[in-house]
């Protein structure tokens, strides 16, 4: 054990080798001595010194000295490749995210034989071929179709992308969008109606328009996001339509016409004559 401690103290910094923590037999005449480590950066680790004695030999020889983690040692997490550590939102301005040549989410955009060169979606060579396409369109017959002409035709048809989403990549994106803004979310469960009948839904093109759209309600929780047609929120355009203001009734009195009223009643218009007769004077009436 003295030989093992001396070997551990020689390999470690002064004062970091602690008490003897046990011995383990590794085989015939081979044992490993463990010593506690007092280094604050290696709490729970142990110095392991393996010693051996050859057959019919009297002297013990040193095999190896190494610092090993103990049962309660603090270890670093298991190493994970960067492609698996990356999460949505990790990319910043200037960051580049390369894609594998055999990425299952992508497939060639022109034909099955037109694969993009390594490390670039459109390489310098392909760009030069596209630029020289006009020079190739001459009166002389072209022996074979070049890759540049394929790129020019694809550009004219609006499909110049080197690679496009594969069916697998499309389904993967659809599952991700449906999980974030789909019918099973708490917001959709409490919504009065679905997005398929909302005026703020912007339809998508291609096969995705059968299940997804883009929300354009600035006050909604999914503004600017791809939402499922079965998603919904309280900002539905027809969820709570504001009532029209009550139209006041027209005035019954015409205030635009001036009515003339006489100060004295007209003659013969009343029930009492304006002039008294002679018989009434005889009776004492005035």
XYZ file of N, CA, C and O in Angstrom, residues 86-279:
776
model
N -29.074 20.751 -31.142
C -29.696 21.956 -31.676
C -31.196 21.934 -31.453
O -31.853 20.914 -31.666
N -31.731 23.069 -31.017
C -33.153 23.204 -30.753
C -33.682 24.413 -31.513
O -32.923 25.324 -31.860
N -34.996 24.432 -31.800
C -35.566 25.610 -32.481
C -35.301 26.890 -31.701
O -35.477 26.944 -30.492
N -34.846 27.903 -32.415
C -34.539 29.171 -31.781
C -33.082 29.346 -31.402
O -32.689 30.423 -30.946
N -32.240 28.313 -31.578
C -30.829 28.414 -31.213
C -30.020 29.203 -32.232
O -28.967 29.744 -31.899
N -30.465 29.251 -33.467
C -29.699 29.940 -34.496
C -29.823 31.447 -34.335
O -30.874 31.970 -33.988
N -28.708 32.128 -34.602
C -28.679 33.577 -34.534
C -28.181 34.158 -35.845
O -27.845 33.423 -36.790
N -28.117 35.474 -35.940
C -27.632 36.101 -37.180
C -26.207 35.667 -37.495
O -25.327 35.716 -36.646
N -25.990 35.241 -38.724
C -24.665 34.801 -39.167
C -24.390 33.337 -38.963
O -23.381 32.833 -39.471
N -25.238 32.617 -38.235
C -25.023 31.186 -38.016
C -25.415 30.399 -39.265
O -26.364 30.749 -39.972
N -24.669 29.321 -39.531
C -24.940 28.443 -40.668
C -25.299 27.059 -40.149
O -24.615 26.526 -39.275
N -26.355 26.494 -40.675
C -26.793 25.156 -40.279
C -26.690 24.238 -41.491
O -27.571 24.226 -42.345
N -25.593 23.479 -41.603
C -25.453 22.588 -42.772
C -26.406 21.414 -42.677
O -26.770 20.960 -41.598
N -26.836 20.928 -43.812
C -27.699 19.751 -43.904
C -26.925 18.602 -44.524
O -26.055 18.811 -45.371
N -27.228 17.414 -44.095
C -26.549 16.245 -44.626
C -26.946 15.995 -46.072
O -28.062 16.334 -46.499
N -26.036 15.379 -46.814
C -26.335 15.091 -48.214
C -27.475 14.098 -48.347
O -28.228 14.129 -49.320
N -27.633 13.214 -47.378
C -28.692 12.208 -47.413
C -29.780 12.530 -46.396
O -30.333 11.636 -45.766
N -30.074 13.806 -46.217
C -31.123 14.211 -45.275
C -32.471 13.671 -45.754
O -32.882 13.925 -46.902
N -33.145 12.929 -44.884
C -34.420 12.326 -45.268
C -35.509 13.363 -45.503
O -36.518 13.065 -46.157
N -35.320 14.573 -44.987
C -36.343 15.593 -45.162
C -36.296 16.254 -46.525
O -37.218 16.974 -46.901
N -35.207 16.026 -47.283
C -35.003 16.705 -48.553
C -34.867 15.702 -49.678
O -34.504 14.549 -49.464
N -35.156 16.183 -50.870
C -34.972 15.385 -52.079
C -34.620 16.328 -53.217
O -34.868 17.544 -53.129
N -34.009 15.835 -54.311
C -33.610 16.715 -55.419
C -34.791 17.502 -55.968
O -35.910 17.002 -56.080
N -34.522 18.762 -56.314
C -35.593 19.627 -56.772
C -35.844 19.575 -58.253
O -36.927 19.922 -58.713
N -34.840 19.113 -59.096
C -35.029 19.100 -60.534
C -35.365 17.702 -61.030
O -36.471 17.425 -61.456
N -34.388 16.812 -60.945
C -34.619 15.423 -61.341
C -33.931 14.531 -60.326
O -33.228 14.997 -59.437
N -34.120 13.259 -60.443
C -33.497 12.339 -59.515
C -31.998 12.292 -59.628
O -31.317 11.822 -58.723
N -31.421 12.764 -60.728
C -29.977 12.720 -60.910
C -29.285 14.013 -60.508
O -28.073 14.057 -60.397
N -30.036 15.085 -60.346
C -29.434 16.380 -60.022
C -29.348 16.538 -58.516
O -30.268 17.028 -57.868
N -28.246 16.117 -57.934
C -28.010 16.275 -56.511
C -27.114 17.481 -56.274
O -26.198 17.730 -57.045
N -27.363 18.236 -55.230
C -26.538 19.424 -54.986
C -25.127 19.025 -54.583
O -24.921 17.996 -53.959
N -24.132 19.819 -54.934
C -22.752 19.524 -54.547
C -22.593 19.614 -53.034
O -23.429 20.205 -52.350
N -21.534 19.062 -52.488
C -21.317 19.116 -51.029
C -21.135 20.547 -50.538
O -20.577 21.383 -51.231
N -21.641 20.795 -49.334
C -21.447 22.052 -48.613
C -22.098 23.256 -49.284
O -21.827 24.389 -48.903
N -22.945 23.060 -50.275
C -23.580 24.201 -50.924
C -24.816 23.740 -51.659
O -24.793 22.731 -52.360
N -25.883 24.522 -51.502
C -27.107 24.195 -52.245
C -26.922 24.482 -53.718
O -27.356 23.734 -54.577
N -26.287 25.591 -54.043
C -25.994 25.934 -55.442
C -24.524 26.330 -55.482
O -24.135 27.373 -54.974
N -23.684 25.498 -56.042
C -22.236 25.736 -56.030
C -21.852 26.772 -57.074
O -22.639 27.199 -57.914
N -20.577 27.213 -56.996
C -20.070 28.176 -57.971
C -20.089 27.593 -59.374
O -20.363 28.296 -60.361
N -19.817 26.308 -59.481
C -19.813 25.671 -60.801
C -21.211 25.695 -61.410
O -21.382 26.003 -62.580
N -22.223 25.407 -60.591
C -23.587 25.420 -61.089
C -24.009 26.841 -61.455
O -24.695 27.052 -62.458
N -23.577 27.817 -60.671
C -23.915 29.200 -60.982
C -23.294 29.634 -62.305
O -23.925 30.351 -63.098
N -22.054 29.220 -62.569
C -21.423 29.557 -63.845
C -22.151 28.920 -65.012
O -22.314 29.529 -66.075
N -22.616 27.688 -64.834
C -23.362 27.031 -65.903
C -24.686 27.731 -66.178
O -25.110 27.863 -67.320
N -25.315 28.215 -65.133
C -26.565 28.945 -65.323
C -26.316 30.259 -66.035
O -27.073 30.662 -66.921
N -25.233 30.965 -65.684
C -24.917 32.236 -66.330
C -24.554 32.055 -67.792
O -24.793 32.949 -68.610
N -23.952 30.916 -68.124
C -23.552 30.670 -69.520
C -24.644 30.007 -70.334
O -24.397 29.552 -71.438
N -25.846 29.945 -69.798
C -26.924 29.278 -70.507
C -27.264 30.000 -71.806
O -27.530 29.378 -72.831
N -27.224 31.355 -71.782
C -27.544 32.115 -72.991
C -26.531 31.849 -74.097
O -26.865 31.866 -75.285
N -25.272 31.602 -73.716
C -24.255 31.313 -74.730
C -24.480 29.951 -75.370
O -24.072 29.726 -76.514
N -25.142 29.057 -74.660
C -25.366 27.727 -75.211
C -26.527 27.717 -76.203
O -26.639 26.814 -77.025
N -27.410 28.705 -76.120
C -28.560 28.745 -77.024
C -28.148 29.372 -78.347
O -28.399 30.531 -78.641
N -27.478 28.607 -79.184
C -27.028 29.055 -80.489
C -27.718 28.223 -81.558
O -28.504 27.326 -81.286
N -27.411 28.553 -82.800
C -28.021 27.834 -83.929
C -27.451 26.432 -84.096
O -28.101 25.569 -84.697
N -26.245 26.239 -83.605
C -25.653 24.924 -83.782
C -26.330 23.925 -82.854
O -26.726 24.267 -81.729
N -26.490 22.687 -83.261
C -27.158 21.694 -82.409
C -26.319 21.367 -81.179
O -25.089 21.338 -81.240
N -26.973 21.126 -80.112
C -26.305 20.757 -78.870
C -26.262 19.235 -78.772
O -27.285 18.555 -78.917
N -25.091 18.730 -78.513
C -24.927 17.275 -78.501
C -25.660 16.647 -77.319
O -26.324 15.631 -77.464
N -25.539 17.240 -76.161
C -26.155 16.665 -74.965
C -26.656 17.791 -74.079
O -26.139 18.916 -74.112
N -27.651 17.493 -73.304
C -28.212 18.480 -72.381
C -27.287 18.632 -71.188
O -26.937 17.656 -70.543
N -26.868 19.838 -70.917
C -25.965 20.088 -69.800
C -26.765 20.419 -68.557
O -27.960 20.713 -68.621
N -26.033 20.392 -67.457
C -26.703 20.681 -66.190
C -27.133 22.141 -66.128
O -28.117 22.494 -65.505
N -26.376 23.024 -66.785
C -26.751 24.425 -66.812
C -28.080 24.659 -67.493
O -28.888 25.476 -67.063
N -28.338 23.941 -68.599
C -29.616 24.107 -69.293
C -30.762 23.602 -68.431
O -31.855 24.179 -68.431
N -30.538 22.536 -67.675
C -31.575 22.038 -66.773
C -31.894 23.083 -65.719
O -33.053 23.328 -65.390
N -30.839 23.756 -65.216
C -31.058 24.784 -64.205
C -31.830 25.959 -64.773
O -32.696 26.528 -64.110
N -31.520 26.333 -66.044
C -32.215 27.463 -66.640
C -33.694 27.150 -66.862
O -34.559 27.986 -66.628
N -33.977 25.944 -67.328
C -35.378 25.551 -67.520
C -36.110 25.500 -66.187
O -37.254 25.952 -66.052
N -35.428 24.983 -65.188
C -36.049 24.943 -63.866
C -36.296 26.334 -63.330
O -37.314 26.601 -62.684
N -35.368 27.259 -63.606
C -35.557 28.633 -63.156
C -36.742 29.268 -63.866
O -37.511 30.020 -63.267
N -36.901 28.988 -65.142
C -38.025 29.543 -65.890
C -39.353 29.003 -65.394
O -40.373 29.709 -65.391
N -39.360 27.764 -64.954
C -40.587 27.164 -64.447
C -40.832 27.482 -62.981
O -41.864 27.081 -62.425
N -39.907 28.207 -62.356
C -40.084 28.561 -60.961
C -39.686 27.479 -59.985
O -40.128 27.493 -58.838
N -38.859 26.525 -60.421
C -38.436 25.425 -59.544
C -36.924 25.296 -59.567
O -36.387 24.224 -59.837
N -36.229 26.404 -59.316
C -34.780 26.386 -59.407
C -34.121 25.871 -58.132
O -32.916 25.766 -58.039
N -34.867 25.574 -57.091
C -34.263 25.093 -55.855
C -33.548 23.769 -56.077
O -34.076 22.878 -56.733
N -32.340 23.677 -55.504
C -31.559 22.451 -55.688
C -32.238 21.261 -55.044
O -32.236 20.156 -55.582
N -32.845 21.485 -53.858
C -33.557 20.413 -53.169
C -34.870 20.948 -52.621
O -34.997 22.140 -52.324
N -35.828 20.087 -52.515
C -37.144 20.441 -51.997
C -37.496 19.469 -50.884
O -36.813 18.464 -50.662
N -38.588 19.776 -50.192
C -39.035 18.907 -49.112
C -39.478 17.557 -49.656
O -40.221 17.478 -50.637
N -39.029 16.522 -48.998
C -39.504 15.188 -49.346
C -40.836 14.939 -48.635
O -41.295 15.735 -47.816
N -41.445 13.813 -48.955
C -42.705 13.475 -48.306
C -42.503 13.286 -46.797
O -43.343 13.689 -45.996
N -41.368 12.721 -46.430
C -41.062 12.551 -45.009
C -40.902 13.908 -44.326
O -41.419 14.127 -43.227
N -40.161 14.815 -44.958
C -39.994 16.139 -44.383
C -41.293 16.900 -44.270
O -41.511 17.652 -43.316
N -42.185 16.702 -45.230
C -43.493 17.362 -45.195
C -44.328 16.848 -44.035
O -44.950 17.628 -43.299
N -44.348 15.537 -43.855
C -45.110 14.957 -42.741
C -44.524 15.364 -41.399
O -45.263 15.604 -40.438
N -43.193 15.449 -41.326
C -42.554 15.835 -40.068
C -42.912 17.266 -39.699
O -43.193 17.571 -38.531
N -42.917 18.164 -40.682
C -43.300 19.548 -40.418
C -44.770 19.645 -40.036
O -45.139 20.408 -39.140
N -45.614 18.870 -40.702
C -47.040 18.903 -40.390
C -47.303 18.428 -38.965
O -48.126 19.009 -38.246
N -46.603 17.395 -38.529
C -46.773 16.914 -37.148
C -46.319 17.974 -36.153
O -46.955 18.156 -35.103
N -45.260 18.667 -36.474
C -44.741 19.697 -35.566
C -45.708 20.878 -35.470
O -45.976 21.387 -34.381
N -46.258 21.297 -36.596
C -47.216 22.404 -36.581
C -48.515 22.008 -35.895
O -49.117 22.801 -35.183
N -48.939 20.779 -36.117
C -50.184 20.331 -35.509
C -50.051 20.216 -33.995
O -51.021 20.412 -33.264
N -48.854 19.919 -33.525
C -48.646 19.833 -32.080
C -48.656 21.207 -31.436
O -49.126 21.375 -30.306
N -48.138 22.226 -32.150
C -48.072 23.574 -31.592
C -49.401 24.303 -31.710
O -49.866 24.933 -30.754
N -50.045 24.233 -32.875
C -51.303 24.935 -33.109
C -52.276 23.981 -33.799
O -52.621 24.149 -34.967
N -52.668 22.965 -33.058
C -53.580 21.952 -33.578
C -54.841 21.857 -32.753
O -55.052 22.598 -31.785
N -55.711 20.925 -33.092
C -57.004 20.812 -32.397
C -56.898 20.295 -30.975
O -57.850 20.444 -30.210
N -55.766 19.691 -30.595
C -55.646 19.117 -29.256
C -55.063 20.091 -28.238
O -54.868 19.712 -27.082
N -54.779 21.308 -28.625
C -54.238 22.294 -27.695
C -55.358 22.859 -26.812
O -56.526 22.869 -27.212
N -55.028 23.312 -25.600
C -56.066 23.883 -24.731
C -56.788 25.069 -25.353
O -57.991 25.253 -25.135
N -56.078 25.893 -26.139
C -56.718 27.042 -26.768
C -57.781 26.601 -27.758
O -58.876 27.163 -27.814
N -57.467 25.565 -28.552
C -58.435 25.084 -29.533
C -59.626 24.406 -28.870
O -60.757 24.488 -29.372
N -59.394 23.740 -27.740
C -60.487 23.067 -27.054
C -61.505 24.066 -26.504
O -62.693 23.747 -26.399
N -61.055 25.265 -26.146
C -61.960 26.263 -25.588
C -62.434 27.280 -26.612
O -63.155 28.212 -26.265
N -62.060 27.128 -27.871
C -62.416 28.102 -28.893
C -63.873 27.944 -29.321
O -64.402 26.830 -29.344
N -64.537 29.026 -29.679
C -65.933 28.928 -30.118
C -66.084 28.358 -31.524
O -67.157 27.864 -31.871
N -65.036 28.440 -32.348
C -65.106 27.927 -33.719
C -63.689 27.623 -34.188
O -62.706 27.996 -33.540
N -63.567 26.941 -35.319
C -62.262 26.556 -35.853
C -61.779 27.565 -36.881
O -62.535 28.410 -37.367
N -60.490 27.448 -37.224
C -59.877 28.393 -38.150
C -60.396 28.249 -39.580
O -60.236 29.176 -40.379
N -60.990 27.118 -39.910
C -61.430 26.915 -41.283
C -62.520 27.907 -41.669
O -62.696 28.225 -42.845
N -63.236 28.452 -40.690
C -64.297 29.421 -40.971
C -63.928 30.822 -40.548
O -64.794 31.693 -40.487
N -62.646 31.071 -40.252
C -62.208 32.381 -39.774
C -61.714 33.223 -40.945
O -61.002 32.734 -41.837
N -62.064 34.499 -40.941
C -61.644 35.386 -42.022
C -60.176 35.760 -41.935
O -59.592 36.220 -42.916
N -59.546 35.563 -40.769
C -58.134 35.897 -40.606
C -57.211 34.786 -41.101
O -55.990 34.930 -41.018
N -57.724 33.686 -41.591
C -56.903 32.584 -42.073
C -56.453 32.842 -43.503
O -57.288 33.101 -44.383
N -55.140 32.779 -43.721
C -54.576 32.918 -45.070
C -54.294 31.511 -45.590
O -53.484 30.791 -45.008
N -54.928 31.079 -46.663
C -54.707 29.708 -47.156
C -53.281 29.520 -47.656
O -52.604 30.455 -48.080
N -52.829 28.282 -47.599
C -51.524 27.916 -48.108
C -51.672 27.257 -49.477
O -52.773 26.849 -49.860
N -50.565 27.166 -50.191
C -50.579 26.541 -51.510
C -50.142 25.091 -51.401
O -49.594 24.651 -50.388
N -50.391 24.343 -52.461
C -49.971 22.949 -52.499
C -50.867 22.054 -51.668
O -52.008 22.390 -51.323
N -50.327 20.902 -51.316
C -51.111 19.922 -50.571
C -51.363 20.353 -49.133
O -52.298 19.869 -48.492
N -50.558 21.291 -48.609
C -50.743 21.725 -47.229
C -52.016 22.541 -47.029
O -52.478 22.687 -45.905
N -52.568 23.092 -48.106
C -53.763 23.915 -47.940
C -54.962 23.093 -47.485
O -55.958 23.661 -47.027
N -54.888 21.778 -47.583
C -55.986 20.934 -47.136
C -56.036 20.804 -45.617
O -57.047 20.344 -45.072
N -54.961 21.203 -44.939
C -54.929 21.020 -43.492
C -54.389 22.215 -42.735
O -54.603 22.297 -41.525
N -53.701 23.172 -43.407
C -53.050 24.257 -42.682
C -53.273 25.589 -43.382
O -53.622 25.656 -44.557
N -53.060 26.639 -42.620
C -53.088 28.003 -43.116
C -52.235 28.868 -42.210
O -51.625 28.388 -41.252
N -52.193 30.162 -42.487
C -51.412 31.106 -41.699
C -52.371 32.091 -41.045
O -53.241 32.646 -41.707
N -52.194 32.300 -39.741
C -53.059 33.209 -38.995
C -52.603 34.644 -39.230
O -51.415 34.950 -39.161
N -53.562 35.546 -39.494
C -53.259 36.957 -39.740
C -53.944 37.867 -38.740
O -54.092 39.060 -38.994
N -54.353 37.329 -37.607
C -54.980 38.142 -36.565
C -53.895 38.617 -35.604
O -53.305 37.826 -34.866
N -53.608 39.916 -35.611
C -52.509 40.433 -34.781
C -52.775 40.279 -33.290
O -51.846 40.297 -32.487
N -54.023 40.122 -32.886
C -54.341 39.960 -31.479
C -54.498 38.495 -31.092
O -54.755 38.193 -29.926
N -54.363 37.589 -32.028
C -54.488 36.167 -31.743
C -53.184 35.576 -31.243
O -52.096 36.118 -31.486
N -53.230 34.437 -30.567
C -52.000 33.810 -30.054
C -51.141 33.191 -31.137
O -49.976 32.879 -30.888
N -51.670 32.981 -32.337
C -50.917 32.322 -33.406
C -50.653 33.258 -34.575
O -50.481 32.797 -35.702
N -50.609 34.556 -34.335
C -50.395 35.507 -35.423
C -49.063 35.242 -36.117
O -48.015 35.177 -35.479
N -49.104 35.054 -37.426
C -47.900 34.792 -38.202
C -47.428 33.362 -38.171
O -46.400 33.056 -38.763
N -48.162 32.467 -37.511
C -47.777 31.066 -37.416
C -48.676 30.205 -38.309
O -49.813 30.571 -38.626
N -48.125 29.048 -38.682
C -48.912 28.067 -39.418
C -49.834 27.353 -38.435
O -49.372 26.826 -37.420
N -51.122 27.356 -38.721
C -52.110 26.762 -37.821
C -52.895 25.695 -38.579
O -53.052 25.757 -39.790
N -53.360 24.724 -37.829
C -54.226 23.703 -38.399
C -55.602 24.292 -38.649
O -56.050 25.192 -37.931
N -56.276 23.794 -39.667
C -57.637 24.257 -39.936
C -58.578 23.897 -38.803
O -59.631 24.516 -38.647
N -58.204 22.908 -38.000
C -59.017 22.519 -36.857
C -58.640 23.269 -35.591
O -59.231 23.032 -34.539
N -57.654 24.159 -35.682
C -57.282 24.978 -34.527
C -58.289 26.110 -34.375
O -59.065 26.415 -35.290
N -58.298 26.749 -33.230
C -59.200 27.864 -33.005
C -58.791 28.641 -31.780
O -58.051 28.162 -30.930
N -59.277 29.872 -31.680
C -59.013 30.715 -30.525
C -60.170 31.688 -30.359
O -61.101 31.724 -31.173
N -60.075 32.497 -29.320
C -61.137 33.464 -29.065
C -61.148 34.633 -30.005
O -62.091 35.430 -29.989
N -60.106 34.741 -30.868
C -60.066 35.829 -31.832
C -60.707 35.491 -33.160
O -60.424 36.163 -34.166
N -61.547 34.464 -33.204
C -62.241 34.089 -34.443
C -63.064 35.264 -34.955
O -63.704 35.991 -34.178
N -63.016 35.458 -36.271
C -63.686 36.625 -36.845
C -65.187 36.626 -36.620
O -65.809 37.691 -36.581
N -65.792 35.461 -36.466
C -67.243 35.380 -36.282
C -67.614 34.933 -34.878
O -68.760 34.568 -34.628
N -66.670 34.973 -33.951
C -66.960 34.474 -32.601
C -67.875 35.425 -31.843
O -68.824 35.003 -31.177
N -67.626 36.709 -31.920
C -68.439 37.689 -31.208
C -68.557 38.926 -32.079
O -67.759 39.862 -31.974
N -69.529 38.934 -32.960
C -69.738 40.046 -33.877
C -70.368 41.200 -33.109
O -71.355 41.026 -32.390
N -69.790 42.379 -33.250
C -70.331 43.547 -32.558
C -71.701 43.890 -33.127
O -71.884 43.958 -34.346
N -72.739 44.128 -32.280
C -74.076 44.477 -32.791
C -74.076 45.865 -33.422
O -73.323 46.749 -33.019
N -74.927 46.037 -34.414
C -75.039 47.333 -35.062
C -75.731 48.323 -34.116
O -76.616 47.946 -33.357
N -75.340 49.581 -34.167
C -76.004 50.566 -33.297
C -77.475 50.714 -33.663
O -77.860 50.628 -34.825
N -78.311 50.943 -32.647
C -79.751 51.090 -32.869
C -80.021 52.387 -33.623
O -79.547 53.460 -33.227
N -80.793 52.287 -34.706
C -81.121 53.469 -35.507
C -82.303 54.192 -34.874
O -83.370 53.606 -34.686
N -82.132 55.435 -34.509
C -83.256 56.139 -33.860
C -84.425 56.317 -34.824
O -84.264 56.444 -36.034
N -85.619 56.311 -34.239
C -86.828 56.504 -35.049
C -86.929 57.936 -35.539
O -86.413 58.877 -34.919
N -87.597 58.120 -36.672
C -87.763 59.456 -37.238
C -88.704 60.282 -36.373
O -89.591 59.751 -35.695
N -88.488 61.568 -36.383
C -89.327 62.470 -35.596
C -90.758 62.442 -36.121
O -91.015 62.533 -37.332
N -91.710 62.351 -35.201
C -93.131 62.408 -35.596
C -93.575 63.818 -35.896
O -94.525 64.043 -36.652
N -92.931 64.830 -35.319
C -93.294 66.220 -35.526
C -92.393 66.818 -36.582
O -91.179 66.711 -36.510
N -93.031 67.445 -37.565
C -92.280 68.072 -38.644
C -91.840 69.454 -38.168
O -92.659 70.374 -38.037
N -90.612 69.607 -37.880
C -90.119 70.896 -37.384
C -89.684 71.829 -38.495
O -89.210 72.933 -38.224
N -89.809 71.408 -39.724
C -89.379 72.238 -40.846
C -90.504 73.122 -41.389
O -90.284 73.956 -42.254
N -91.757 72.943 -40.885
C -92.895 73.739 -41.391
C -93.417 74.650 -40.282
O -93.489 74.240 -39.126
N -93.751 75.841 -40.639
C -94.273 76.828 -39.689
C -95.792 76.811 -39.730
O -96.400 76.965 -40.808
N -96.422 76.569 -38.611
C -97.875 76.564 -38.511
C -98.365 77.938 -38.044
O -97.808 78.516 -37.095
N -99.397 78.452 -38.747
C -99.986 79.750 -38.402
C -101.215 79.546 -37.522
O -102.084 78.726 -37.838
N -101.287 80.299 -36.439
C -102.412 80.223 -35.510
C -103.016 81.633 -35.378
O -102.283 82.608 -35.161
N -104.408 81.723 -35.505
C -105.102 83.021 -35.400
C -105.255 83.442 -33.947
O -105.421 82.600 -33.057
N -105.135 84.740 -33.682
C -105.290 85.240 -32.323
C -106.747 85.235 -31.871
O -107.017 85.133 -30.683
N -107.709 85.417 -32.812
C -109.132 85.405 -32.501
C -109.797 84.323 -33.324
O -109.389 84.052 -34.447
N -110.861 83.723 -32.789
C -111.569 82.694 -33.566
C -112.291 83.293 -34.763
O -112.689 84.460 -34.752
N -112.414 82.513 -35.780
C -113.095 82.977 -36.980
C -114.595 83.076 -36.719
O -115.148 82.372 -35.889
N -115.254 83.988 -37.493
C -116.691 84.159 -37.363
C -117.415 82.917 -37.859
O -117.120 82.419 -38.913
N -118.347 82.475 -37.075
C -119.124 81.292 -37.470
C -118.385 80.001 -37.248
O -118.885 78.931 -37.603
N -117.241 80.091 -36.689
C -116.497 78.868 -36.481
C -116.763 78.228 -35.152
O -116.459 77.049 -34.965
N -117.404 78.991 -34.174
C -117.634 78.437 -32.864
C -119.064 77.974 -32.662
O -119.937 78.151 -33.519
N -119.350 77.428 -31.483
C -120.715 76.989 -31.175
C -121.606 78.116 -30.669
O -122.819 78.009 -30.624
N -121.002 79.248 -30.259
C -121.757 80.408 -29.770
C -121.666 81.498 -30.807
O -120.547 81.844 -31.242
N -122.825 82.085 -31.230
C -122.767 83.137 -32.252
C -122.073 84.371 -31.713
O -122.107 84.661 -30.507
N -121.409 85.102 -32.606
C -120.678 86.294 -32.204
C -121.596 87.462 -31.880
O -121.211 88.349 -31.128
N -122.852 87.510 -32.444
C -123.811 88.590 -32.199
C -125.034 88.043 -31.508
O -125.550 87.004 -31.883
N -125.519 88.708 -30.501
C -126.709 88.253 -29.786
C -127.986 88.576 -30.539
O -128.083 89.619 -31.225
N -129.021 87.751 -30.431
C -130.288 87.998 -31.100
C -131.234 88.786 -30.166
O -130.970 88.946 -28.968
N -132.339 89.222 -30.706
C -133.284 90.053 -29.925
C -133.970 89.293 -28.832
O -134.245 89.819 -27.760
N -134.289 88.061 -29.020
C -134.986 87.297 -27.991
C -134.158 87.152 -26.747
O -134.685 87.120 -25.646
